[in-house]
XYZ file of N, CA and C in Angstrom:
519
model
N -0.213 38.973 -6.293
C -0.052 37.663 -6.914
C -0.706 36.575 -6.071
N -0.685 36.749 -4.768
C -1.279 35.739 -3.892
C -2.764 35.547 -4.213
N -3.468 36.646 -4.451
C -4.893 36.505 -4.739
C -5.124 35.820 -6.085
N -4.239 36.052 -7.044
C -4.364 35.362 -8.329
C -4.161 33.862 -8.165
N -3.186 33.469 -7.345
C -2.955 32.043 -7.085
C -4.170 31.439 -6.389
N -4.710 32.150 -5.410
C -5.883 31.653 -4.679
C -7.082 31.519 -5.615
N -7.250 32.487 -6.521
C -8.344 32.409 -7.487
C -8.166 31.220 -8.422
N -6.942 31.007 -8.880
C -6.673 29.872 -9.771
C -6.943 28.554 -9.062
N -6.497 28.439 -7.837
C -6.717 27.212 -7.069
C -8.212 26.968 -6.879
N -8.953 28.024 -6.548
C -10.407 27.884 -6.364
C -11.081 27.443 -7.666
N -10.642 28.002 -8.788
C -11.226 27.626 -10.087
C -10.908 26.171 -10.421
N -9.681 25.729 -10.157
C -9.306 24.340 -10.428
C -10.055 23.379 -9.505
N -10.279 23.788 -8.249
C -11.054 22.952 -7.330
C -12.488 22.798 -7.833
N -13.065 23.900 -8.284
C -14.431 23.856 -8.799
C -14.519 22.964 -10.040
N -13.543 23.096 -10.930
C -13.527 22.269 -12.141
C -13.420 20.784 -11.783
N -12.549 20.455 -10.831
C -12.395 19.055 -10.421
C -13.695 18.518 -9.830
N -14.369 19.333 -9.015
C -15.642 18.911 -8.418
C -16.705 18.662 -9.495
N -16.802 19.580 -10.444
C -17.792 19.431 -11.516
C -17.512 18.179 -12.339
N -16.235 17.961 -12.695
C -15.890 16.790 -13.500
C -16.119 15.492 -12.740
N -15.925 15.508 -11.430
C -16.206 14.323 -10.620
C -17.698 14.013 -10.665
N -18.520 15.047 -10.520
C -19.969 14.849 -10.545
C -20.446 14.349 -11.912
N -19.863 14.883 -12.968
C -20.306 14.525 -14.320
C -19.789 13.173 -14.797
N -18.517 12.880 -14.489
C -17.876 11.723 -15.118
C -17.277 10.707 -14.136
N -17.181 11.049 -12.869
C -16.588 10.135 -11.898
C -15.107 10.420 -11.698
N -14.610 9.936 -10.580
C -13.232 10.232 -10.188
C -12.188 9.505 -11.032
N -12.565 8.432 -11.722
C -11.590 7.688 -12.516
C -11.538 8.128 -13.972
N -12.310 9.140 -14.322
C -12.309 9.655 -15.688
C -11.044 10.481 -15.944
N -10.512 10.378 -17.136
C -9.290 11.104 -17.493
C -9.429 12.606 -17.372
N -10.606 13.138 -17.639
C -10.815 14.582 -17.517
C -10.707 15.029 -16.064
N -11.186 14.188 -15.154
C -11.044 14.497 -13.730
C -9.571 14.472 -13.335
N -8.846 13.488 -13.846
C -7.415 13.395 -13.545
C -6.670 14.622 -14.049
N -7.031 15.106 -15.231
C -6.393 16.319 -15.763
C -6.706 17.528 -14.888
N -7.932 17.611 -14.382
C -8.286 18.714 -13.491
C -7.491 18.628 -12.192
N -7.324 17.404 -11.668
C -6.494 17.228 -10.470
C -5.052 17.646 -10.738
N -4.571 17.342 -11.939
C -3.214 17.719 -12.309
C -3.033 19.233 -12.249
N -3.979 19.950 -12.828
C -3.918 21.422 -12.805
C -3.973 21.940 -11.370
N -4.851 21.356 -10.564
C -4.997 21.780 -9.176
C -3.730 21.489 -8.369
N -3.201 20.279 -8.517
C -1.980 19.911 -7.788
C -0.811 20.804 -8.201
N -0.681 21.046 -9.496
C 0.406 21.907 -9.970
C 0.254 23.335 -9.457
N -0.987 23.816 -9.366
C -1.221 25.159 -8.831
C -0.804 25.229 -7.366
N -1.166 24.214 -6.591
C -0.737 24.171 -5.187
C 0.784 24.136 -5.094
N 1.409 23.281 -5.895
C 2.872 23.153 -5.845
C 3.557 24.457 -6.245
N 3.064 25.109 -7.292
C 3.715 26.352 -7.724
C 3.509 27.470 -6.707
N 2.448 27.369 -5.901
C 2.224 28.346 -4.829
C 3.021 27.991 -3.571
N 3.761 26.881 -3.620
C 4.553 26.450 -2.469
C 3.770 25.627 -1.465
N 2.534 25.293 -1.788
C 1.689 24.496 -0.897
C 1.830 23.017 -1.256
N 3.044 22.515 -1.078
C 3.353 21.140 -1.488
C 2.553 20.101 -0.717
N 2.276 20.354 0.545
C 1.503 19.392 1.340
C 0.090 19.219 0.771
N -0.488 20.281 0.222
C -1.811 20.190 -0.389
C -1.754 19.454 -1.727
N -0.620 19.538 -2.412
C -0.480 18.878 -3.711
C -0.329 17.357 -3.574
N 0.281 16.899 -2.488
C 0.579 15.467 -2.337
C -0.631 14.551 -2.479
N -1.729 14.770 -1.750
C -2.855 13.836 -1.902
C -3.463 13.884 -3.307
N -3.360 15.020 -3.960
C -3.875 15.129 -5.326
C -3.024 14.297 -6.286
N -1.706 14.382 -6.152
C -0.830 13.562 -6.989
C -1.065 12.075 -6.712
N -1.270 11.736 -5.446
C -1.544 10.324 -5.110
C -2.847 9.849 -5.747
N -3.875 10.678 -5.703
C -5.157 10.318 -6.328
C -4.987 10.157 -7.835
N -4.196 11.031 -8.437
C -3.941 10.923 -9.872
C -3.248 9.607 -10.192
N -2.248 9.253 -9.403
C -1.511 8.010 -9.648
C -2.428 6.796 -9.527
N -3.309 6.809 -8.546
C -4.251 5.697 -8.384
C -5.141 5.569 -9.609
N -5.681 6.689 -10.059
C -6.542 6.680 -11.237
C -5.768 6.252 -12.486
N -4.582 6.776 -12.657
C -3.777 6.447 -13.838
C -3.377 4.977 -13.840
N -3.049 4.456 -12.665
C -2.658 3.044 -12.565
C -3.803 2.156 -13.039
N -5.030 2.503 -12.655
C -6.208 1.723 -13.057
C -6.480 1.845 -14.554
N -6.425 3.063 -15.067
C -6.825 3.322 -16.452
C -5.720 3.093 -17.476
N -4.509 3.499 -17.146
C -3.435 3.529 -18.145
C -2.290 2.573 -17.860
N -2.138 2.199 -16.605
C -1.013 1.357 -16.218
C 0.201 2.203 -15.836
N 1.129 1.567 -15.160
C 2.300 2.274 -14.652
C 3.338 2.581 -15.728
N 3.214 1.965 -16.891
C 4.204 2.223 -17.936
C 3.841 3.433 -18.802
N 2.675 4.013 -18.579
C 2.296 5.212 -19.321
C 3.236 6.357 -18.922
N 3.739 7.131 -19.881
C 4.676 8.226 -19.550
C 4.104 9.231 -18.550
N 2.812 9.463 -18.597
C 2.193 10.389 -17.653
C 2.283 9.909 -16.219
N 2.309 8.589 -16.039
C 2.431 8.030 -14.690
C 3.783 8.410 -14.095
N 4.845 8.234 -14.876
C 6.181 8.600 -14.394
C 6.287 10.097 -14.148
N 5.698 10.877 -15.032
C 5.720 12.338 -14.886
C 5.058 12.741 -13.564
N 3.911 12.141 -13.274
C 3.181 12.457 -12.049
C 3.951 11.967 -10.828
N 4.554 10.813 -10.925
C 5.369 10.283 -9.829
C 6.539 11.221 -9.523
N 7.139 11.782 -10.563
C 8.233 12.738 -10.385
C 7.732 14.004 -9.681
N 6.563 14.480 -10.067
C 6.003 15.676 -9.425
C 5.643 15.391 -7.966
N 5.165 14.173 -7.698
C 4.879 13.795 -6.310
C 6.167 13.823 -5.488
N 7.246 13.278 -6.042
C 8.526 13.272 -5.322
C 8.992 14.700 -5.036
N 8.863 15.571 -6.023
C 9.270 16.969 -5.838
C 8.449 17.638 -4.732
N 7.138 17.433 -4.763
C 6.279 18.042 -3.745
C 6.522 17.430 -2.371
N 6.813 16.148 -2.323
C 7.105 15.512 -1.031
C 8.343 16.139 -0.398
N 9.368 16.379 -1.197
C 10.566 17.044 -0.665
C 10.219 18.462 -0.228
N 9.427 19.170 -1.031
C 9.029 20.531 -0.695
C 8.174 20.594 0.559
N 7.451 19.519 0.842
C 6.600 19.457 2.033
C 7.350 18.925 3.249
N 8.654 18.658 3.077
C 9.442 18.139 4.198
C 9.149 16.683 4.511
N 8.793 15.911 3.483
C 8.491 14.481 3.655
C 9.465 13.657 2.811
N 10.732 13.578 3.252
C 11.728 12.877 2.447
C 11.462 11.388 2.276
N 10.791 10.743 3.238
C 10.486 9.314 3.077
C 9.509 9.100 1.929
N 8.515 9.961 1.816
C 7.558 9.860 0.710
C 8.262 10.144 -0.616
N 9.183 11.109 -0.609
C 9.949 11.418 -1.825
C 10.815 10.227 -2.213
N 11.470 9.615 -1.233
C 12.335 8.465 -1.511
C 11.524 7.308 -2.082
N 10.344 7.079 -1.543
C 9.486 6.000 -2.037
C 9.101 6.245 -3.497
N 8.719 7.470 -3.814
C 8.340 7.811 -5.188
C 9.535 7.701 -6.127
N 10.688 8.184 -5.692
C 11.884 8.133 -6.541
C 12.365 6.698 -6.744
N 12.215 5.871 -5.737
C 12.573 4.460 -5.892
C 11.694 3.817 -6.961
N 10.391 4.094 -6.897
C 9.485 3.542 -7.900
C 9.814 4.106 -9.282
N 10.175 5.369 -9.340
C 10.533 5.990 -10.615
C 11.773 5.327 -11.208
N 12.756 5.027 -10.373
C 13.953 4.316 -10.844
C 13.606 2.914 -11.330
N 12.708 2.242 -10.614
C 12.290 0.905 -11.041
C 11.580 0.969 -12.385
N 10.722 1.964 -12.560
C 10.004 2.119 -13.821
C 10.948 2.500 -14.964
N 11.998 3.235 -14.653
C 12.951 3.651 -15.695
C 13.614 2.437 -16.336
N 13.712 1.353 -15.602
C 14.297 0.141 -16.161
C 13.360 -0.608 -17.086
N 12.054 -0.244 -17.083
C 11.078 -0.967 -17.899
C 10.538 -0.140 -19.064
N 10.928 1.138 -19.133
C 10.427 1.996 -20.209
C 11.490 2.150 -21.283
N 11.085 2.456 -22.505
C 12.067 2.621 -23.577
C 13.086 3.702 -23.239
N 14.341 3.438 -23.571
C 15.426 4.369 -23.275
C 15.461 5.492 -24.309
N 16.044 6.627 -23.942
C 16.242 7.693 -24.923
C 17.135 7.215 -26.069
N 17.292 8.061 -27.062
C 18.023 7.685 -28.264
C 19.468 7.269 -28.001
N 20.111 7.874 -27.037
C 21.514 7.533 -26.814
C 21.717 6.934 -25.425
N 22.710 6.084 -25.336
C 23.062 5.463 -24.052
C 23.503 6.533 -23.061
N 24.220 7.556 -23.543
C 24.687 8.628 -22.657
C 23.501 9.352 -22.030
N 22.471 9.641 -22.835
C 21.283 10.307 -22.295
C 20.607 9.440 -21.240
N 20.475 8.147 -21.518
C 19.845 7.231 -20.567
C 20.638 7.174 -19.271
N 21.968 7.113 -19.367
C 22.814 7.079 -18.167
C 22.679 8.359 -17.364
N 22.625 9.483 -18.051
C 22.522 10.765 -17.359
C 21.158 10.925 -16.687
N 20.089 10.497 -17.348
C 18.749 10.582 -16.759
C 18.664 9.712 -15.513
N 19.160 8.484 -15.622
C 19.138 7.585 -14.465
C 19.996 8.136 -13.329
N 21.159 8.685 -13.662
C 22.038 9.254 -12.633
C 21.366 10.433 -11.935
N 20.637 11.255 -12.678
C 19.915 12.386 -12.072
C 18.870 11.891 -11.079
N 18.142 10.829 -11.460
C 17.148 10.259 -10.550
C 17.826 9.679 -9.310
N 18.963 9.004 -9.511
C 19.674 8.422 -8.372
C 20.181 9.507 -7.429
N 20.592 10.624 -7.979
C 21.064 11.736 -7.151
C 19.923 12.271 -6.289
N 18.760 12.460 -6.881
C 17.599 12.929 -6.114
C 17.177 11.891 -5.070
N 17.218 10.623 -5.454
C 16.869 9.539 -4.525
C 17.844 9.528 -3.360
N 19.121 9.720 -3.639
C 20.148 9.756 -2.600
C 19.862 10.863 -1.591
N 19.506 12.030 -2.091
C 19.200 13.158 -1.212
C 18.003 12.843 -0.317
N 16.958 12.267 -0.898
C 15.772 11.920 -0.112
C 16.105 10.871 0.949
N 16.914 9.882 0.577
C 17.313 8.858 1.546
C 18.135 9.467 2.683
N 19.070 10.345 2.325
C 19.899 10.980 3.358
C 19.029 11.800 4.310
N 18.059 12.527 3.764
C 17.160 13.320 4.608
C 16.249 12.446 5.459
N 16.091 11.178 5.068
C 15.285 10.227 5.841
C 16.122 9.473 6.867
N 17.430 9.740 6.883
C 18.315 9.067 7.826
C 18.831 7.725 7.345
N 18.574 7.374 6.097
C 19.039 6.095 5.538
C 20.372 6.342 4.827
N 21.418 6.512 5.630
C 22.695 6.976 5.097
C 23.428 5.942 4.247
N 23.355 4.677 4.611
C 24.035 3.650 3.826
C 23.438 3.572 2.425
N 22.103 3.536 2.369
C 21.434 3.503 1.064
C 21.677 4.796 0.288
N 21.714 5.917 0.989
C 21.975 7.203 0.336
C 23.360 7.216 -0.292
N 24.330 6.692 0.428
C 25.687 6.630 -0.095
C 25.753 5.743 -1.335
N 25.077 4.600 -1.295
C 25.061 3.702 -2.460
C 24.472 4.402 -3.680
N 23.375 5.129 -3.487
C 22.742 5.828 -4.605
C 23.596 6.991 -5.107
N 24.237 7.718 -4.189
C 25.116 8.829 -4.593
C 26.303 8.295 -5.395
N 26.861 7.165 -4.950
C 27.978 6.561 -5.694
C 27.513 6.070 -7.061
N 26.324 5.482 -7.123
C 25.788 5.025 -8.410
C 25.533 6.221 -9.334
N 25.045 7.320 -8.783
C 24.831 8.533 -9.584
C 26.158 9.046 -10.118
N 27.166 9.076 -9.275
C 28.491 9.546 -9.703
C 29.011 8.676 -10.844
N 28.866 7.367 -10.715
C 29.315 6.448 -11.768
C 28.488 6.649 -13.042
N 27.190 6.893 -12.894
C 26.334 7.124 -14.049
C 26.715 8.387 -14.799
N 27.012 9.449 -14.074
C 27.439 10.684 -14.740
C 28.777 10.478 -15.446
N 29.673 9.732 -14.810
C 30.966 9.456 -15.442
C 30.771 8.631 -16.711
N 29.877 7.645 -16.667
C 29.635 6.784 -17.831
C 28.958 7.530 -18.977
N 28.199 8.571 -18.643
C 27.475 9.303 -19.680
C 28.347 10.344 -20.372
N 29.565 10.493 -19.893
C 30.448 11.491 -20.493
C 30.191 12.886 -19.973
N 29.451 12.992 -18.884
C 29.151 14.320 -18.355
C 29.982 14.640 -17.116
N 31.161 14.025 -17.037
C 32.063 14.380 -15.939
C 32.372 15.864 -16.044
N 32.419 16.518 -14.912
C 32.674 17.945 -14.902
C 31.404 18.770 -14.966
N 30.254 18.116 -15.174
C 28.997 18.862 -15.204
C 28.593 19.217 -13.768
N 27.663 20.143 -13.657
C 27.170 20.538 -12.344
C 26.532 19.352 -11.624
N 25.750 18.549 -12.342
C 25.107 17.395 -11.708
C 26.142 16.378 -11.243
N 27.204 16.187 -12.030
C 28.265 15.264 -11.617
C 28.917 15.770 -10.336
N 29.159 17.069 -10.275
C 29.743 17.642 -9.059
C 28.797 17.465 -7.875
N 27.489 17.622 -8.115
C 26.522 17.420 -7.041
C 26.534 15.978 -6.552
N 26.725 15.021 -7.458
C 26.751 13.628 -7.030
C 27.980 13.352 -6.186
N 29.111 13.954 -6.541
C 30.325 13.797 -5.731
C 30.124 14.463 -4.370
N 29.497 15.648 -4.372
C 29.193 16.312 -3.102
C 28.203 15.491 -2.283
N 27.290 14.790 -2.965
C 26.339 13.930 -2.264
C 27.039 12.801 -1.543
N 28.042 12.209 -2.189
C 28.831 11.160 -1.546
C 29.545 11.735 -0.347
N 30.179 12.894 -0.523
C 30.916 13.513 0.585
C 29.973 13.903 1.722
N 28.815 14.428 1.375
C 27.854 14.848 2.413
C 27.371 13.672 3.239
N 27.120 12.550 2.617
C 26.675 11.366 3.348
C 27.798 10.835 4.227
N 29.043 10.907 3.738
C 30.163 10.408 4.508
C 30.434 11.254 5.744
N 30.085 12.570 5.668
C 30.277 13.424 6.840
C 29.425 12.922 7.959
């Protein structure tokens, strides 16, 4: 399987290079090629290699589509995941903070409960990244906000709600 992953990564790198030569780095097709390449690195566990690719994608998307485009948030979420996987909790916290800020400006899901649960999930991840960065006071605030969000969404007793309560307890330790 390792050789298949390496072959896929090499093919995605070649595609990104060709698209850069043909259309430039700010072209949407180049961004899509970077997306495939970054995702291949991340799925192979090479999160550190995925990070600069996600950052390049965000820069291009910000210029072409703006930060309110759903793909921007999706890419920001993947950057946060890879940052945690690469052992860079400060970078993950920065991305998750921006994702939470953007969540306040994008249309909400159909139900208030869904919106509360989505926001609480982001706050829980943000809390973890902050705690891993040594920002315990802020981590506790986010864990408590996540716990309140899960309670407000009617998902008390869910696994994520339990994780938010454990997040509060973990920060307090």
